[in-house]
DNA sequence: GTCAATACTTGGAATAATTCTAATTTGCGC
DNA sequence: GCGCAAATTAGAATTATTCCAAGTATTGAC
């Protein structure tokens, strides 16, 4: 990434953190950059491993703290597909998730215009989470 | 419940367990009946508490085992909404879940005919899990 | 720039949810 | 009824996450 790009990213990260009452720290910057680098769906553990490579002293507690801040700033989505560790997704476009029951990989899938589900009277939907389970192309028998 | 009804339920439970290679045990019968009694979305812990009322010696490990067997027999659905304890749903009709972010209750919501999501080439969907987050009528401000 | 207030980071302890273990008991085909 | 695989049990172990208390860094006021 070019210097100018990085500076811009960081100033917008700072802004986003600030408007949500968070401080800008090297750890938060780094965790965010780690997520943007490889746009998959790592667990906190996996983020920790990747973050440590260039910031060996970062702690697991901080990774959780950073992920939490990023989620609260809406720079990252937290996804709960299967039971077990939560996963984090840096793709903030509206999309749903395909979970391959065989290789356990998670794929982004574009959503149709709007999933028209008739809710009973009085219910107010804020957000739809669509998880599709099945086999990815690699694992199709 | 009338005696005849119960007998019928149990013989169909036995059959379902048998065809999936499971044995019929009083614990499995009881856990299943506990789920059918109050058709909500309890956690394993909550099932344990309810099951203990009429079967005080049942253990947590057995509750997990029973729930697992019932899920594998497709008599019960396991739902993973938010992070935290898994929930169990005895309603086997196709439906999706509304999770109230305020009171944390889970409601069954009927699905539209079929959520037409165009999957990329090669992906094979087996099951859609639609979770809707929002406010229930009680909690609407 | 200095300073104080407060937020953040850290390692380790604590907790929550679930799974594993090993001894005992039970269901079920013969 | 008998034998054996499967199920139950209490408790230990594991996994994922949160909490804690002490030290450190960031920020805004001056
Ligand atoms: Mn995603
Ligand atoms: Mn349900
Ligand atoms: Zn796959
Ligand atoms: Zn509610």
Tab-separated table of C-alpha atoms (C1' of nucleotides) and ligand atoms in Angstrom:
chain	number	residue	atom	x	y	z
A	1	UNK	CA	0.000	0.000	0.000
A	2	UNK	CA	1.257	3.489	-0.837
A	3	UNK	CA	2.082	5.925	1.920
A	4	UNK	CA	-0.649	8.377	0.916
A	5	UNK	CA	-3.291	5.651	0.881
A	6	UNK	CA	-2.259	4.479	4.298
A	7	UNK	CA	-2.339	7.974	5.723
A	8	UNK	CA	-5.814	8.482	4.369
A	9	UNK	CA	-7.013	5.163	5.769
A	10	UNK	CA	-5.610	6.038	9.141
A	11	UNK	CA	-7.112	9.497	9.270
A	12	UNK	CA	-10.518	8.052	8.439
A	13	UNK	CA	-9.993	5.331	11.051
A	14	UNK	CA	-9.065	7.977	13.607
A	15	UNK	CA	-12.154	9.956	12.718
A	16	UNK	CA	-14.413	6.936	12.971
A	17	UNK	CA	-12.932	5.934	16.322
A	18	UNK	CA	-13.172	9.485	17.656
A	19	UNK	CA	-16.803	9.977	16.695
A	20	UNK	CA	-17.574	6.780	18.596
A	21	UNK	CA	-15.671	7.850	21.692
A	22	UNK	CA	-12.650	5.633	21.106
A	23	UNK	CA	-8.996	6.596	20.995
A	24	UNK	CA	-6.656	5.920	18.124
A	25	UNK	CA	-3.975	3.419	19.139
A	26	UNK	CA	-1.273	1.577	17.186
A	27	UNK	CA	-2.926	-1.694	18.184
A	28	UNK	CA	-6.300	-0.701	16.750
A	29	UNK	CA	-4.675	0.518	13.572
A	30	UNK	CA	-2.768	-2.718	13.248
A	31	UNK	CA	-5.683	-5.041	13.950
A	32	UNK	CA	-7.758	-3.169	11.400
A	33	UNK	CA	-4.996	-3.387	8.781
A	34	UNK	CA	-4.605	-7.106	9.457
A	35	UNK	CA	-8.310	-7.592	8.747
A	36	UNK	CA	-8.164	-5.554	5.544
A	37	UNK	CA	-5.085	-7.377	4.280
A	38	UNK	CA	-6.752	-10.737	3.835
A	39	UNK	CA	-10.454	-10.274	3.410
A	40	UNK	CA	-11.638	-13.537	4.867
A	41	UNK	CA	-13.469	-14.390	8.094
A	42	UNK	CA	-10.905	-15.053	10.806
A	43	UNK	CA	-11.644	-15.843	14.433
A	44	UNK	CA	-10.198	-13.646	17.186
A	45	UNK	CA	-7.531	-16.296	17.692
A	46	UNK	CA	-6.577	-16.139	14.018
A	47	UNK	CA	-6.492	-12.320	14.090
A	48	UNK	CA	-4.222	-12.581	17.132
A	49	UNK	CA	-1.817	-14.882	15.277
A	50	UNK	CA	-1.708	-12.614	12.233
A	51	UNK	CA	-1.379	-9.442	14.318
A	52	UNK	CA	1.541	-10.852	16.298
A	53	UNK	CA	3.629	-11.260	13.164
A	54	UNK	CA	4.343	-7.536	12.879
A	55	UNK	CA	3.447	-6.587	16.481
A	56	UNK	CA	4.793	-9.409	18.629
A	57	UNK	CA	3.858	-7.843	21.957
A	58	UNK	CA	0.146	-7.425	21.285
A	59	UNK	CA	-2.002	-9.410	23.702
A	60	UNK	CA	-5.112	-11.470	23.151
A	61	UNK	CA	-7.065	-9.161	25.477
A	62	UNK	CA	-6.139	-6.246	23.239
A	63	UNK	CA	-7.175	-8.090	20.104
A	64	UNK	CA	-10.601	-8.626	21.663
A	65	UNK	CA	-10.711	-4.977	22.697
A	66	UNK	CA	-9.724	-3.775	19.216
A	67	UNK	CA	-12.191	-6.038	17.435
A	68	UNK	CA	-14.887	-4.853	19.791
A	69	UNK	CA	-14.092	-1.201	19.092
A	70	UNK	CA	-14.016	-1.798	15.333
A	71	UNK	CA	-17.362	-3.584	15.455
A	72	UNK	CA	-18.875	-0.752	17.497
A	73	UNK	CA	-17.533	1.780	14.974
A	74	UNK	CA	-19.081	-0.303	12.174
A	75	UNK	CA	-15.789	-0.866	10.430
A	76	UNK	CA	-16.025	-4.613	10.892
A	77	UNK	CA	-18.886	-7.089	11.142
A	78	UNK	CA	-19.028	-9.842	13.729
A	79	UNK	CA	-20.591	-13.016	12.406
A	80	UNK	CA	-21.959	-15.924	14.427
A	81	UNK	CA	-22.442	-18.810	12.042
A	82	UNK	CA	-21.902	-22.116	13.713
A	83	UNK	CA	-21.320	-22.542	17.394
A	84	UNK	CA	-17.813	-21.769	18.506
A	85	UNK	CA	-15.522	-18.831	17.984
A	86	UNK	CA	-17.006	-15.659	16.528
A	87	UNK	CA	-15.703	-14.587	13.142
A	88	UNK	CA	-14.903	-11.111	11.892
A	89	UNK	CA	-15.619	-9.722	8.438
A	90	UNK	CA	-14.112	-6.475	7.129
A	91	UNK	CA	-16.506	-6.316	4.160
A	92	UNK	CA	-19.067	-3.701	5.147
A	93	UNK	CA	-21.144	-3.947	1.988
A	94	UNK	CA	-24.463	-5.636	2.633
A	95	UNK	CA	-23.967	-9.308	2.105
A	96	UNK	CA	-24.765	-12.672	3.591
A	97	UNK	CA	-22.593	-15.658	4.366
A	98	UNK	CA	-22.170	-19.065	2.866
A	99	UNK	CA	-20.708	-21.585	5.271
A	100	UNK	CA	-19.227	-24.722	3.794
A	101	UNK	CA	-20.146	-27.572	6.154
A	102	UNK	CA	-17.264	-29.587	4.764
A	103	UNK	CA	-14.202	-27.288	4.793
A	104	UNK	CA	-15.702	-24.763	7.238
A	105	UNK	CA	-14.730	-21.815	5.055
A	106	UNK	CA	-16.973	-18.749	4.973
A	107	UNK	CA	-17.780	-16.979	1.707
A	108	UNK	CA	-19.440	-13.632	1.093
A	109	UNK	CA	-22.603	-13.849	-0.971
A	110	UNK	CA	-24.457	-10.884	-2.420
A	111	UNK	CA	-27.943	-10.313	-1.173
A	112	UNK	CA	-31.015	-9.876	-3.354
A	113	UNK	CA	-32.654	-6.402	-3.193
A	114	UNK	CA	-34.461	-7.055	0.084
A	115	UNK	CA	-35.541	-10.292	1.727
A	116	UNK	CA	-39.253	-9.620	1.986
A	117	UNK	CA	-40.320	-11.491	5.046
A	118	UNK	CA	-43.711	-10.598	6.370
A	119	UNK	CA	-43.209	-10.025	10.059
A	120	UNK	CA	-46.162	-10.284	12.435
A	121	UNK	CA	-47.715	-7.008	13.514
A	122	UNK	CA	-45.626	-5.030	15.988
A	123	UNK	CA	-42.240	-6.499	15.144
A	124	UNK	CA	-39.632	-4.039	13.946
A	125	UNK	CA	-36.715	-5.506	12.005
A	126	UNK	CA	-33.373	-3.799	12.219
A	127	UNK	CA	-31.157	-6.260	10.434
A	128	UNK	CA	-31.327	-9.559	8.592
A	129	UNK	CA	-28.606	-12.154	8.990
A	130	UNK	CA	-28.806	-14.773	6.310
A	131	UNK	CA	-26.543	-17.761	6.693
A	132	UNK	CA	-26.530	-20.364	3.959
A	133	UNK	CA	-25.127	-23.778	4.768
A	134	UNK	CA	-23.947	-26.205	2.144
A	135	UNK	CA	-20.967	-27.231	0.051
A	136	UNK	CA	-18.545	-24.883	-1.648
A	137	UNK	CA	-17.326	-25.621	-5.197
A	138	UNK	CA	-14.121	-27.223	-3.858
A	139	UNK	CA	-16.030	-29.610	-1.611
A	140	UNK	CA	-18.903	-30.514	-3.901
A	141	UNK	CA	-18.749	-34.326	-4.204
B	1	UNK	CA	-51.882	-35.080	27.463
B	2	UNK	CA	-53.972	-38.212	27.104
B	3	UNK	CA	-52.389	-41.603	27.609
B	4	UNK	CA	-53.021	-42.704	24.024
B	5	UNK	CA	-51.426	-39.565	22.620
B	6	UNK	CA	-48.369	-40.009	24.762
B	7	UNK	CA	-47.986	-43.635	23.766
B	8	UNK	CA	-48.155	-42.683	20.129
B	9	UNK	CA	-45.611	-39.897	20.578
B	10	UNK	CA	-43.260	-42.272	22.324
B	11	UNK	CA	-43.536	-44.998	19.743
B	12	UNK	CA	-42.753	-42.492	17.012
B	13	UNK	CA	-39.865	-41.141	19.062
B	14	UNK	CA	-38.572	-44.680	19.550
B	15	UNK	CA	-38.831	-45.304	15.831
B	16	UNK	CA	-37.032	-42.081	14.953
B	17	UNK	CA	-34.262	-42.788	17.445
B	18	UNK	CA	-33.911	-46.383	16.245
B	19	UNK	CA	-33.667	-45.509	12.570
B	20	UNK	CA	-30.840	-43.132	13.475
B	21	UNK	CA	-29.020	-45.717	15.546
B	22	UNK	CA	-29.971	-44.314	18.932
B	23	UNK	CA	-31.579	-46.095	21.859
B	24	UNK	CA	-34.784	-45.104	23.533
B	25	UNK	CA	-34.108	-43.947	27.092
B	26	UNK	CA	-36.303	-42.317	29.733
B	27	UNK	CA	-33.965	-39.318	29.674
B	28	UNK	CA	-34.371	-38.791	25.938
B	29	UNK	CA	-38.117	-39.161	26.205
B	30	UNK	CA	-38.221	-36.679	29.042
B	31	UNK	CA	-35.973	-34.070	27.422
B	32	UNK	CA	-38.070	-34.252	24.279
B	33	UNK	CA	-41.306	-33.851	26.222
B	34	UNK	CA	-39.850	-30.883	28.103
B	35	UNK	CA	-39.105	-29.202	24.781
B	36	UNK	CA	-42.568	-29.905	23.412
B	37	UNK	CA	-44.297	-28.652	26.564
B	38	UNK	CA	-43.241	-25.049	26.203
B	39	UNK	CA	-42.479	-24.325	22.609
B	40	UNK	CA	-39.911	-21.617	23.080
B	41	UNK	CA	-36.149	-21.536	22.479
B	42	UNK	CA	-34.399	-22.616	25.675
B	43	UNK	CA	-30.662	-23.020	26.124
B	44	UNK	CA	-29.239	-26.364	27.262
B	45	UNK	CA	-28.993	-24.913	30.771
B	46	UNK	CA	-32.681	-23.986	30.711
B	47	UNK	CA	-33.647	-27.432	29.402
B	48	UNK	CA	-31.608	-28.926	32.237
B	49	UNK	CA	-33.477	-26.835	34.830
B	50	UNK	CA	-36.878	-27.793	33.393
B	51	UNK	CA	-35.944	-31.465	33.002
B	52	UNK	CA	-34.765	-31.713	36.607
B	53	UNK	CA	-38.204	-30.795	37.927
B	54	UNK	CA	-39.670	-34.191	37.132
B	55	UNK	CA	-36.373	-36.082	36.795
B	56	UNK	CA	-34.138	-34.725	39.554
B	57	UNK	CA	-31.237	-37.077	38.897
B	58	UNK	CA	-30.700	-36.176	35.253
B	59	UNK	CA	-27.274	-34.701	34.605
B	60	UNK	CA	-26.154	-31.824	32.429
B	61	UNK	CA	-24.012	-34.194	30.360
B	62	UNK	CA	-27.108	-36.244	29.611
B	63	UNK	CA	-29.092	-33.175	28.621
B	64	UNK	CA	-26.375	-32.334	26.107
B	65	UNK	CA	-26.373	-35.929	24.896
B	66	UNK	CA	-30.179	-36.009	24.545
B	67	UNK	CA	-30.340	-32.691	22.737
B	68	UNK	CA	-27.635	-33.879	20.407
B	69	UNK	CA	-29.488	-37.093	19.634
B	70	UNK	CA	-32.763	-35.216	19.046
B	71	UNK	CA	-31.031	-32.778	16.706
B	72	UNK	CA	-29.430	-35.638	14.782
B	73	UNK	CA	-32.829	-37.334	14.479
B	74	UNK	CA	-34.258	-34.050	13.184
B	75	UNK	CA	-36.813	-33.808	15.946
B	76	UNK	CA	-35.323	-30.565	17.234
B	77	UNK	CA	-33.477	-27.682	15.605
B	78	UNK	CA	-30.382	-26.117	17.096
B	79	UNK	CA	-30.210	-22.378	16.539
B	80	UNK	CA	-27.147	-20.159	16.836
B	81	UNK	CA	-28.360	-16.577	16.964
B	82	UNK	CA	-26.123	-14.387	19.036
B	83	UNK	CA	-22.891	-15.548	20.548
B	84	UNK	CA	-23.296	-17.555	23.713
B	85	UNK	CA	-25.358	-20.580	24.593
B	86	UNK	CA	-27.003	-22.474	21.734
B	87	UNK	CA	-30.786	-22.578	21.723
B	88	UNK	CA	-33.104	-25.429	20.852
B	89	UNK	CA	-36.343	-25.237	18.915
B	90	UNK	CA	-38.885	-28.076	18.766
B	91	UNK	CA	-40.793	-26.488	15.864
B	92	UNK	CA	-39.724	-28.482	12.822
B	93	UNK	CA	-41.805	-26.567	10.303
B	94	UNK	CA	-39.657	-24.392	8.091
B	95	UNK	CA	-39.335	-21.062	9.777
B	96	UNK	CA	-36.844	-18.387	10.643
B	97	UNK	CA	-36.086	-16.583	13.884
B	98	UNK	CA	-36.679	-13.115	15.167
B	99	UNK	CA	-34.335	-12.157	17.967
B	100	UNK	CA	-35.349	-9.202	20.119
B	101	UNK	CA	-32.150	-7.293	20.888
B	102	UNK	CA	-33.854	-5.763	23.901
B	103	UNK	CA	-35.462	-8.652	25.812
B	104	UNK	CA	-33.424	-11.388	24.097
B	105	UNK	CA	-36.500	-13.482	23.383
B	106	UNK	CA	-36.626	-15.571	20.225
B	107	UNK	CA	-39.765	-15.751	18.085
B	108	UNK	CA	-40.649	-18.050	15.223
B	109	UNK	CA	-41.377	-16.260	11.973
B	110	UNK	CA	-42.801	-17.882	8.867
B	111	UNK	CA	-40.639	-17.868	5.799
B	112	UNK	CA	-41.677	-16.655	2.377
B	113	UNK	CA	-41.856	-19.352	-0.357
B	114	UNK	CA	-38.102	-19.463	-0.954
B	115	UNK	CA	-35.393	-16.909	-0.314
B	116	UNK	CA	-34.109	-16.545	-3.849
B	117	UNK	CA	-30.460	-15.785	-3.400
B	118	UNK	CA	-28.356	-16.210	-6.461
B	119	UNK	CA	-25.359	-18.225	-5.346
B	120	UNK	CA	-22.155	-18.077	-7.357
B	121	UNK	CA	-21.549	-20.989	-9.717
B	122	UNK	CA	-20.587	-24.200	-7.981
B	123	UNK	CA	-22.086	-23.486	-4.574
B	124	UNK	CA	-24.722	-25.937	-3.396
B	125	UNK	CA	-27.074	-24.671	-0.672
B	126	UNK	CA	-28.453	-27.174	1.775
B	127	UNK	CA	-30.171	-24.906	4.238
B	128	UNK	CA	-30.897	-21.243	4.818
B	129	UNK	CA	-30.774	-19.801	8.314
B	130	UNK	CA	-32.424	-16.428	8.449
B	131	UNK	CA	-32.076	-14.489	11.669
B	132	UNK	CA	-33.849	-11.189	11.982
B	133	UNK	CA	-32.697	-8.805	14.676
B	134	UNK	CA	-34.848	-6.021	16.017
B	135	UNK	CA	-37.463	-5.156	18.611
B	136	UNK	CA	-40.432	-7.271	19.545
B	137	UNK	CA	-43.873	-5.669	20.086
B	138	UNK	CA	-43.323	-5.597	23.873
B	139	UNK	CA	-40.023	-3.771	23.555
B	140	UNK	CA	-40.861	-1.363	20.758
B	141	UNK	CA	-40.164	2.121	22.224
C	1	DG	C1'	4.768	21.946	26.075
C	2	DT	C1'	2.989	20.365	30.770
C	3	DC	C1'	-0.425	18.187	33.344
C	4	DA	C1'	-4.310	15.723	34.840
C	5	DA	C1'	-7.988	12.861	33.651
C	6	DT	C1'	-9.247	8.997	31.562
C	7	DA	C1'	-8.892	5.364	28.213
C	8	DC	C1'	-6.019	1.595	26.709
C	9	DT	C1'	-2.810	-2.362	27.056
C	10	DT	C1'	-1.118	-6.247	29.351
C	11	DG	C1'	-0.698	-10.969	31.611
C	12	DG	C1'	-3.101	-13.661	34.196
C	13	DA	C1'	-7.231	-15.038	36.661
C	14	DA	C1'	-12.127	-15.931	36.212
C	15	DT	C1'	-16.199	-17.327	33.880
C	16	DA	C1'	-19.386	-19.560	30.601
C	17	DA	C1'	-20.562	-23.109	27.517
C	18	DT	C1'	-19.491	-27.307	26.015
C	19	DT	C1'	-16.999	-31.625	25.523
C	20	DC	C1'	-14.385	-35.376	27.379
C	21	DT	C1'	-13.410	-39.268	30.646
C	22	DA	C1'	-13.875	-43.334	33.080
C	23	DA	C1'	-16.776	-46.020	35.991
C	24	DT	C1'	-21.378	-47.817	36.263
C	25	DT	C1'	-25.849	-48.864	34.437
C	26	DT	C1'	-29.198	-49.884	30.915
C	27	DG	C1'	-31.573	-51.108	26.454
C	28	DC	C1'	-32.159	-54.421	23.195
C	29	DG	C1'	-31.237	-58.412	19.906
C	30	DC	C1'	-30.656	-63.213	20.509
D	1	DG	C1'	-32.304	-64.058	30.843
D	2	DC	C1'	-27.455	-62.875	28.659
D	3	DG	C1'	-24.080	-60.204	26.722
D	4	DC	C1'	-22.444	-56.259	24.809
D	5	DA	C1'	-22.669	-51.844	22.842
D	6	DA	C1'	-24.525	-47.552	24.012
D	7	DA	C1'	-26.083	-44.331	27.535
D	8	DT	C1'	-25.783	-42.118	32.064
D	9	DT	C1'	-23.319	-39.911	35.638
D	10	DA	C1'	-20.127	-36.690	38.215
D	11	DG	C1'	-16.478	-34.328	37.605
D	12	DA	C1'	-12.333	-32.912	34.985
D	13	DA	C1'	-10.795	-30.644	30.847
D	14	DT	C1'	-11.181	-27.570	27.096
D	15	DT	C1'	-12.561	-23.560	24.448
D	16	DA	C1'	-13.862	-18.936	23.847
D	17	DT	C1'	-14.410	-14.943	26.067
D	18	DT	C1'	-14.501	-11.525	29.747
D	19	DC	C1'	-12.722	-9.524	33.880
D	20	DC	C1'	-9.077	-7.472	36.757
D	21	DA	C1'	-5.554	-4.566	38.549
D	22	DA	C1'	-1.304	-2.345	37.550
D	23	DG	C1'	1.239	0.247	34.465
D	24	DT	C1'	1.190	3.179	30.128
D	25	DA	C1'	-0.447	6.228	26.481
D	26	DT	C1'	-3.632	9.663	24.487
D	27	DT	C1'	-6.136	13.770	24.725
D	28	DG	C1'	-7.761	18.158	25.887
D	29	DA	C1'	-7.187	22.193	29.037
D	30	DC	C1'	-4.093	25.491	30.291
E	1	LIG	MN1	-18.478	-11.460	5.159
E	2	LIG	MN1	-37.895	-21.704	16.238
E	3	LIG	ZN1	-15.741	-26.298	1.246
E	4	LIG	ZN1	-38.453	-7.831	23.270
